mmCIF file of C-alpha atoms in Angstrom:
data_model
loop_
_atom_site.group_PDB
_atom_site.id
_atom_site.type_symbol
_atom_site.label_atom_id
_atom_site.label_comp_id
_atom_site.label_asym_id
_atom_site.label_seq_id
_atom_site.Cartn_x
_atom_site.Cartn_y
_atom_site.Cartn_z
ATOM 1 C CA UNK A 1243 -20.128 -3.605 -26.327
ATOM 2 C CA UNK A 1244 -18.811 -0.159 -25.557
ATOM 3 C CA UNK A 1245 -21.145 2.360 -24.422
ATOM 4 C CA UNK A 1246 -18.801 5.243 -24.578
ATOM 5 C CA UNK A 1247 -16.585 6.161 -27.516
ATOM 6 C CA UNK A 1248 -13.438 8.767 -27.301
ATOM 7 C CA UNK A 1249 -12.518 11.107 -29.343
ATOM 8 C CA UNK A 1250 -9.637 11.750 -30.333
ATOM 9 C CA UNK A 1251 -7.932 7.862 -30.147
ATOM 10 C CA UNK A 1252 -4.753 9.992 -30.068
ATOM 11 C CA UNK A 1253 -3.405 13.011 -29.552
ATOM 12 C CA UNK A 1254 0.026 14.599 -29.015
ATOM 13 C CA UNK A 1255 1.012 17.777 -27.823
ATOM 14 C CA UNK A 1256 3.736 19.666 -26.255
ATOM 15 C CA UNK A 1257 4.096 20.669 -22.518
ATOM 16 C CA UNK A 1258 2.246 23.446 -21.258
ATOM 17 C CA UNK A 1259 -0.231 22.891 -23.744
ATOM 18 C CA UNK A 1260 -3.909 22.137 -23.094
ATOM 19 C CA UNK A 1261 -5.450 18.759 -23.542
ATOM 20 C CA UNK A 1262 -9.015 18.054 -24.229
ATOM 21 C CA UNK A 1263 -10.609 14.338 -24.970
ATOM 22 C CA UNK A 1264 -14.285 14.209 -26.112
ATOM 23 C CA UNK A 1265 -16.741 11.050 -25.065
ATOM 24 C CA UNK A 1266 -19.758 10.137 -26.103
ATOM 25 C CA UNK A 1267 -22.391 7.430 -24.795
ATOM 26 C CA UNK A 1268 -25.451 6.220 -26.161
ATOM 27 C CA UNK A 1269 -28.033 5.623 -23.180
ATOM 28 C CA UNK A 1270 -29.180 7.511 -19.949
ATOM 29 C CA UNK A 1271 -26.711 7.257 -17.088
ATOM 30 C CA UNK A 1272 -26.611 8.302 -13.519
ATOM 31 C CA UNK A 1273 -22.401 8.993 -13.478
ATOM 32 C CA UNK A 1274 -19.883 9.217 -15.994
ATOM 33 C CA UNK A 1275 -16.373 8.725 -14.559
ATOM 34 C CA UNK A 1276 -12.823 9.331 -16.281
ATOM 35 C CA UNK A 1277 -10.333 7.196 -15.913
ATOM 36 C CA UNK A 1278 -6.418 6.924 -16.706
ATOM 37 C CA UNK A 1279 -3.954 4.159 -17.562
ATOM 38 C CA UNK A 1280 -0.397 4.104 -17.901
ATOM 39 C CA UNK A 1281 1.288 1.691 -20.033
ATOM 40 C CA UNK A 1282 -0.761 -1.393 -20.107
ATOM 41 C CA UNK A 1283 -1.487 -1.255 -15.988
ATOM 42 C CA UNK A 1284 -3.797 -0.875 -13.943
ATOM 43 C CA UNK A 1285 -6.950 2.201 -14.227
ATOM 44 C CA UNK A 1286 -6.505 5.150 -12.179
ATOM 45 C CA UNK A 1287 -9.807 6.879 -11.076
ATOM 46 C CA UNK A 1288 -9.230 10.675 -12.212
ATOM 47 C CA UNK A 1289 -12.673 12.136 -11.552
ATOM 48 C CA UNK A 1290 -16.617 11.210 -11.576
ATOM 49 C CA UNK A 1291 -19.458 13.464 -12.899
ATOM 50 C CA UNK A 1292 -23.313 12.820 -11.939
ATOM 51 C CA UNK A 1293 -25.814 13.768 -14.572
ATOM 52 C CA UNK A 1294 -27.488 16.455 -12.396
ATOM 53 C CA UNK A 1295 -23.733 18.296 -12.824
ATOM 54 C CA UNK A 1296 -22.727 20.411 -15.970
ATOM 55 C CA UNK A 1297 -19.073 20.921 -14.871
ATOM 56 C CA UNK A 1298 -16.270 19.184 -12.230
ATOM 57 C CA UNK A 1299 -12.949 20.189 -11.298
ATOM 58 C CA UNK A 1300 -10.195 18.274 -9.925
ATOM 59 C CA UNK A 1301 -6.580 19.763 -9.910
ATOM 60 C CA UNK A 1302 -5.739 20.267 -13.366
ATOM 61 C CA UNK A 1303 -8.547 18.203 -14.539
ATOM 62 C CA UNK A 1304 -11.664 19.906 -16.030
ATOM 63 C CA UNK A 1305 -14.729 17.596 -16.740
ATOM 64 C CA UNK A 1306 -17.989 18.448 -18.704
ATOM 65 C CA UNK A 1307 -21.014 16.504 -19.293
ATOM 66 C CA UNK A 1308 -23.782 17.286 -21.671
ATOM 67 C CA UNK A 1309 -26.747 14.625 -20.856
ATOM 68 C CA UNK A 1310 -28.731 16.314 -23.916
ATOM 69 C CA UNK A 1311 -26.037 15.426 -26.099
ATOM 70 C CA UNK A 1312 -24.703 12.611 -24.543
ATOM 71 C CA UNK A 1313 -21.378 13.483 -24.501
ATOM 72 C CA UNK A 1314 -18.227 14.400 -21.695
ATOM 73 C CA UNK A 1315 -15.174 16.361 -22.080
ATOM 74 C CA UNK A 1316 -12.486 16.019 -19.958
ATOM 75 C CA UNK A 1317 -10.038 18.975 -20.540
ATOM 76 C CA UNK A 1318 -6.046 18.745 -18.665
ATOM 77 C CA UNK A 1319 -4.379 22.624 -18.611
ATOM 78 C CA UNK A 1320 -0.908 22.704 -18.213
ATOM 79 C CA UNK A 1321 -0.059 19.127 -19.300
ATOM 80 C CA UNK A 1322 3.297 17.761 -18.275
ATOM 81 C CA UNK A 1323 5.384 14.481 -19.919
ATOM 82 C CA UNK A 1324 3.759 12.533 -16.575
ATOM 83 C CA UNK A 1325 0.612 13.005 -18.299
ATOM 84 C CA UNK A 1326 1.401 10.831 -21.046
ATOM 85 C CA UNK A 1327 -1.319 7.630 -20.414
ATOM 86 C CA UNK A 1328 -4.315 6.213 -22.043
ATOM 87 C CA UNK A 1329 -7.883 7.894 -20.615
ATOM 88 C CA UNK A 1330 -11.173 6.122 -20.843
ATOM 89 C CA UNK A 1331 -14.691 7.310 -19.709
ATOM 90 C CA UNK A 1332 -16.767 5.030 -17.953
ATOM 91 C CA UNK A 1333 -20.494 4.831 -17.591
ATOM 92 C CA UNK A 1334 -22.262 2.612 -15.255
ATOM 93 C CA UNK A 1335 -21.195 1.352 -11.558
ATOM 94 C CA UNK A 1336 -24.217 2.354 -10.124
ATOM 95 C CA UNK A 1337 -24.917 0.788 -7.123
ATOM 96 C CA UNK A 1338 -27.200 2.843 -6.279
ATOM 97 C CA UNK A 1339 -28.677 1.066 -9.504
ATOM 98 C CA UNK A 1340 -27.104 -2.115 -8.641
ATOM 99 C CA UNK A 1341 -25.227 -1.921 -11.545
ATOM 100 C CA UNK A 1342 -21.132 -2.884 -10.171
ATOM 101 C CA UNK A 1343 -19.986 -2.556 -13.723
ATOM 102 C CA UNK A 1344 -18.322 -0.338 -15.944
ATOM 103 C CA UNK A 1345 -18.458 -0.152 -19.416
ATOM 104 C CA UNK A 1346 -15.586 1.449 -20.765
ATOM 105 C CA UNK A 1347 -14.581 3.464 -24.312
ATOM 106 C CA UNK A 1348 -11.890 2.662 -26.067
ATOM 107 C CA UNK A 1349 -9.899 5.541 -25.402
ATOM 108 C CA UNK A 1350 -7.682 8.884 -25.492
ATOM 109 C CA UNK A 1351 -4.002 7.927 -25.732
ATOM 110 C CA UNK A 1352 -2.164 10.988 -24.864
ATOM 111 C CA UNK A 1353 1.214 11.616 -25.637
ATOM 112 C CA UNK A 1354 2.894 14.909 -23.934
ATOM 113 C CA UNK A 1355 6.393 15.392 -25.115
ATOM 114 C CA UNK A 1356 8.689 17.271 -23.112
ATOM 115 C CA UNK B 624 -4.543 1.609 3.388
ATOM 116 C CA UNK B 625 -2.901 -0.964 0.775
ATOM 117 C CA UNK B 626 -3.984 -1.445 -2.864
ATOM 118 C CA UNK B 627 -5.454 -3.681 -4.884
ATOM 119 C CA UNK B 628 -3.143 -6.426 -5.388
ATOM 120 C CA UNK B 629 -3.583 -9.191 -8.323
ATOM 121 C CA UNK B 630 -1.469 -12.364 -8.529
ATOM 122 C CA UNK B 631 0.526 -13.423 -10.571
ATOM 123 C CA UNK B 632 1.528 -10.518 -12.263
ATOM 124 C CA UNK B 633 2.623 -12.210 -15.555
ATOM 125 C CA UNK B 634 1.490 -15.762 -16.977
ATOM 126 C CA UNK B 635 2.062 -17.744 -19.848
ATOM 127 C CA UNK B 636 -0.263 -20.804 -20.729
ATOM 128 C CA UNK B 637 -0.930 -23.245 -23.705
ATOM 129 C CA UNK B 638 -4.425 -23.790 -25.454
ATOM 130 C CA UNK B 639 -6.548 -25.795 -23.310
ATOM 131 C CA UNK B 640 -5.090 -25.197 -20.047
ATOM 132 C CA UNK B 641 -6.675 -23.611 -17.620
ATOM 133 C CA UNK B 642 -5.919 -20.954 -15.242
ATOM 134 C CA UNK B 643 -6.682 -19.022 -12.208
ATOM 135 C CA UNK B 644 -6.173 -15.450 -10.989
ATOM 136 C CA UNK B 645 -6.666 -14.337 -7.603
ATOM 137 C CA UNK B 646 -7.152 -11.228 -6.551
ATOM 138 C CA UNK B 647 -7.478 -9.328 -3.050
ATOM 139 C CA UNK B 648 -9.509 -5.957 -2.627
ATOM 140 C CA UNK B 649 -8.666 -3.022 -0.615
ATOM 141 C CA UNK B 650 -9.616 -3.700 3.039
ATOM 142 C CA UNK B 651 -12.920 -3.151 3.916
ATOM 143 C CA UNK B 652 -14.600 -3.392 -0.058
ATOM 144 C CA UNK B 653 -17.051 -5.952 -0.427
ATOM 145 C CA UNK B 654 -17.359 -5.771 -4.299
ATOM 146 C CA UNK B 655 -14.825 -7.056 -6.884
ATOM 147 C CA UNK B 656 -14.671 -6.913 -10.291
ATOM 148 C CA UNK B 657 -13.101 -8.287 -12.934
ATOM 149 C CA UNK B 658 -12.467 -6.997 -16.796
ATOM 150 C CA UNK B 659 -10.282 -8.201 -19.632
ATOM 151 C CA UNK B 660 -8.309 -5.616 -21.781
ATOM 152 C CA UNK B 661 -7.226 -6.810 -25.761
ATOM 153 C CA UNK B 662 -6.313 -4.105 -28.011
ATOM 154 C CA UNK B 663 -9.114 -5.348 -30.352
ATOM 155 C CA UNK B 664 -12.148 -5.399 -27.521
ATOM 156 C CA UNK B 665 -10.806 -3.067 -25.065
ATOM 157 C CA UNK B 666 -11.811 -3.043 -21.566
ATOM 158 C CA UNK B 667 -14.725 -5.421 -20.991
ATOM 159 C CA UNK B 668 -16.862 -6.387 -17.598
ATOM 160 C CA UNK B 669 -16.871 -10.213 -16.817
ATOM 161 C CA UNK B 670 -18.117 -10.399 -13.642
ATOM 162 C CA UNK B 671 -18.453 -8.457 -10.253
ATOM 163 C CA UNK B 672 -18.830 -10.202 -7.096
ATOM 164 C CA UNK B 673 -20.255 -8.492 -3.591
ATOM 165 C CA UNK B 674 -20.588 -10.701 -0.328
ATOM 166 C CA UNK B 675 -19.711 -14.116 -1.912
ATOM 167 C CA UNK B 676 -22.648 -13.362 -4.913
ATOM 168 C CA UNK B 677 -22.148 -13.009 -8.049
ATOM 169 C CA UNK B 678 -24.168 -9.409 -8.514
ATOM 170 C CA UNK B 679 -23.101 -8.849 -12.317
ATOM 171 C CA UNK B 680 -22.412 -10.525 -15.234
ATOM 172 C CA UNK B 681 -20.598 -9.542 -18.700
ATOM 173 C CA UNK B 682 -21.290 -11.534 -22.108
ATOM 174 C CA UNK B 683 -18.552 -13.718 -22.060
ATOM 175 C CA UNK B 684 -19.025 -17.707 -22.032
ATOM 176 C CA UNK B 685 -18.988 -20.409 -19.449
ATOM 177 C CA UNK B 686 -15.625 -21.126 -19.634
ATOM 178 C CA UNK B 687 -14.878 -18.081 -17.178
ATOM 179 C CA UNK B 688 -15.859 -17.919 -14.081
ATOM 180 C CA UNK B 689 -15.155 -16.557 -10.515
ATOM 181 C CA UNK B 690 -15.906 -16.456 -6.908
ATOM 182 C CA UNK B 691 -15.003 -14.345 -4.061
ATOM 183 C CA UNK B 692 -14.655 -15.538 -0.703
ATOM 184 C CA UNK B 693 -15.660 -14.602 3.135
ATOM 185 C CA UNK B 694 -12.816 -12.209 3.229
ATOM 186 C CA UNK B 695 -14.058 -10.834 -0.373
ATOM 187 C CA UNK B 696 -11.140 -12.069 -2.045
ATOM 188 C CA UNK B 697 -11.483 -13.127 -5.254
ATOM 189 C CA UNK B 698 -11.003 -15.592 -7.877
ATOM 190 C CA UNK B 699 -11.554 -15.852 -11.749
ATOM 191 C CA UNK B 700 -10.818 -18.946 -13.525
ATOM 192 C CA UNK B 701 -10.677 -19.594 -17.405
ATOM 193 C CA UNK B 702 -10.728 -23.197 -18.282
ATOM 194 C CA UNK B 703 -10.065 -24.966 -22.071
ATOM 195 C CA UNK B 704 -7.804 -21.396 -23.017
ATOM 196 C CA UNK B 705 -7.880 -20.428 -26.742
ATOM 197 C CA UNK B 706 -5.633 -18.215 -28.198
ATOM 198 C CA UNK B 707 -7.933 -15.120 -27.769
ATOM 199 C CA UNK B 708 -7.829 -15.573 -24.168
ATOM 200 C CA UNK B 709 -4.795 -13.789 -24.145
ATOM 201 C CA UNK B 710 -5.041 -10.247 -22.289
ATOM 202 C CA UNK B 711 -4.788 -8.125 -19.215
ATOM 203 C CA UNK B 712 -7.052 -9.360 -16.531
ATOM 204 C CA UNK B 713 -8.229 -6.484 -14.116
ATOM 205 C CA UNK B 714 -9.616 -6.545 -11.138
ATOM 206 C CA UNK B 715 -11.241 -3.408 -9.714
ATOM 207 C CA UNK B 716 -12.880 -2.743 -5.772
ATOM 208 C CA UNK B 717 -15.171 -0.861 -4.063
ATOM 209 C CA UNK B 718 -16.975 -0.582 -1.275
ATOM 210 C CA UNK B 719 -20.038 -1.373 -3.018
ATOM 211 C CA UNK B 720 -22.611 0.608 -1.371
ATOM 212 C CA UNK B 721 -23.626 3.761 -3.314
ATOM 213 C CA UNK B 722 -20.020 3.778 -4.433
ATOM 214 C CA UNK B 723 -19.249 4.469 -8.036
ATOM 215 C CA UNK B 724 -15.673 4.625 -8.004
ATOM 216 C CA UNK B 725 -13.732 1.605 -8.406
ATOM 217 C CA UNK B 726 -10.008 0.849 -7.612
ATOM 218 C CA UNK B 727 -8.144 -1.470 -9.947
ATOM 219 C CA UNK B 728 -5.183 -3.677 -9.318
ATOM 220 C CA UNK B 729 -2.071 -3.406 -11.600
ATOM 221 C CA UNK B 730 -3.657 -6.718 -13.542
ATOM 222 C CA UNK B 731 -2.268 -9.918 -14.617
ATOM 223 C CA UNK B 732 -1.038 -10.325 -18.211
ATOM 224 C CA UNK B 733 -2.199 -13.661 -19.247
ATOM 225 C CA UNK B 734 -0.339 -14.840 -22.848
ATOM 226 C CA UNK B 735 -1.774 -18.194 -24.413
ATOM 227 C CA UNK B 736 0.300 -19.638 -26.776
#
C-alpha cells in the first residue's frame, strides 16, 4: 500500500513559472526522499530530507517537511520544458533501520510547456 | 562509474510462462531492489537483496522471486504469468549501509498477453 500520497496528480504550467507538489504520509519516518521519472523509465533521485530537517535545497529544487503534519513539499522555481516528468516521494530505505525499501506515492505528473 | 543496467529492456510473454530479469548494480552496492510499476498500483517493493540475502520483502505472492549473486547481481523471476503481471520491473542499488538513496535502472517492460 502507498504510504505517501501527492498532491496535485497533475499539474501544468508555463516556463518560468514555479512548481510546487504536496505529499503526505501516514506513519513516523526517519527520511523522506523525492524522486523523478521521465516517461515510463527509470527513478531519478532529486533530493532526501531527514525528519530532524524543516527545509533542503538542491539547485532549483526546494524541499519542506512538516513531521507534525506529516506532509513534504517539494517546490521547482524557474521550471523549464526539461522539467516535464512524473515526481514521487518516498518514505522508507532506512538502513540505518534495516528497512532497503521504498514505498512510493503515486505521484506529481508535471507538464511544463514551453 | 556506470549505471544501473537491467536486461532485457523490453519483453513480451504469454500467460503461464515464466520469466526472468537480471539486473546488475552500480559497482561496489551490495543491495538491490526490485519494484513493479502498473498505472493502477504504482510503484511497489518486491524484494531487496544485500550480500546474497534476501533482507526485505513486499506483499506480493510466491510466484516471484529473486536472488542476487556473489558479485550482487541480481535476478527476479515470475513463474505461471497472468495478465496482471504486465508492468515495468525496476531495479534500484545502493550501497546499503546507512544509505538511503537508491539508484534505479531504466527497467524492463514486461507485456503478458
Amino acid at each position: 500500500s502507498q504510504q505517501g500520497e501527492e498532491d496535485p496528480q497533475a499539474l501544468s504550467i508555463q516556463e518560468g513559472e514555479n512548481a510546487t507538489m504536496n505529499c503526505s504520509y501516514k506513519t513516523s519516518i526517519n527520511n523522506l526522499q523525492w524522486y523523478r521519472q521521465n516517461s515510463g523509465r527509470g527513478l531519478v533521485h532529486l533530493i532526501l530530507i531527514r525528519s530532524n530537517e524543516r527545509e533542503k535545497h538542491s539547485g532549483r529544487l526546494r524541499v519542506t517537511l512538516d513531521t507534525s503534519k506529516k506532509s513534504s513539499s517539494l517546490l521547482i522555481t524557474a521550471s523549464r520544458a526539461a522539467d516535464t516528468a512524473s515526481y514521487f516521494c518516498a518514505t522508507g530505505g532506512d538502513y540505518g533501520g534495516s528497512q532497503g525499501n521504498l514505498i512510493f506515492g503515486k505521484g506529481t505528473k508535471l507538464s511544463v510547456k514551453p | 562509474k556506470a549505471g544501473v543496467t537491467q536486461t532485457p529492456r523490453y519483453l513480451i510473454k504469454t500467460r503461464g510462462q515464466q520469466v526472468t530479469l537480471s539486473c546488475s548494480p552500480i559497482s561496489g552496492h551490495r543491495s538491490v531492489s526490485w519494484y513493479q510499476q502498473t498505472p493502477g498500483q504504482g510503484l511497489q517493493f518486491l524484494f531487496e537483496y544485500f550480500s546474497e540475502t534476501q533482507r526485505n520483502k513486499g506483499n506480493f505472492p510466491g510466484r516471484f522471486s529473486g536472488r542476487q549473486f556473489s558479485n550482487s547481481r541480481s535476478e527476479m523471476n515470475v513463474s505461471t504469468l497472468e495478465l496482471g503481471d504486465s508492468a515495468l520491473y525496476l531495479c534500484a542499488s545502493s550501497p546499503g549501509q546507512e544509505y538511503n538513496e537508491q539508484f534505479f535502472g531504466p527497467g524492463t517492460r514486461l507485456t503478458v498477453l
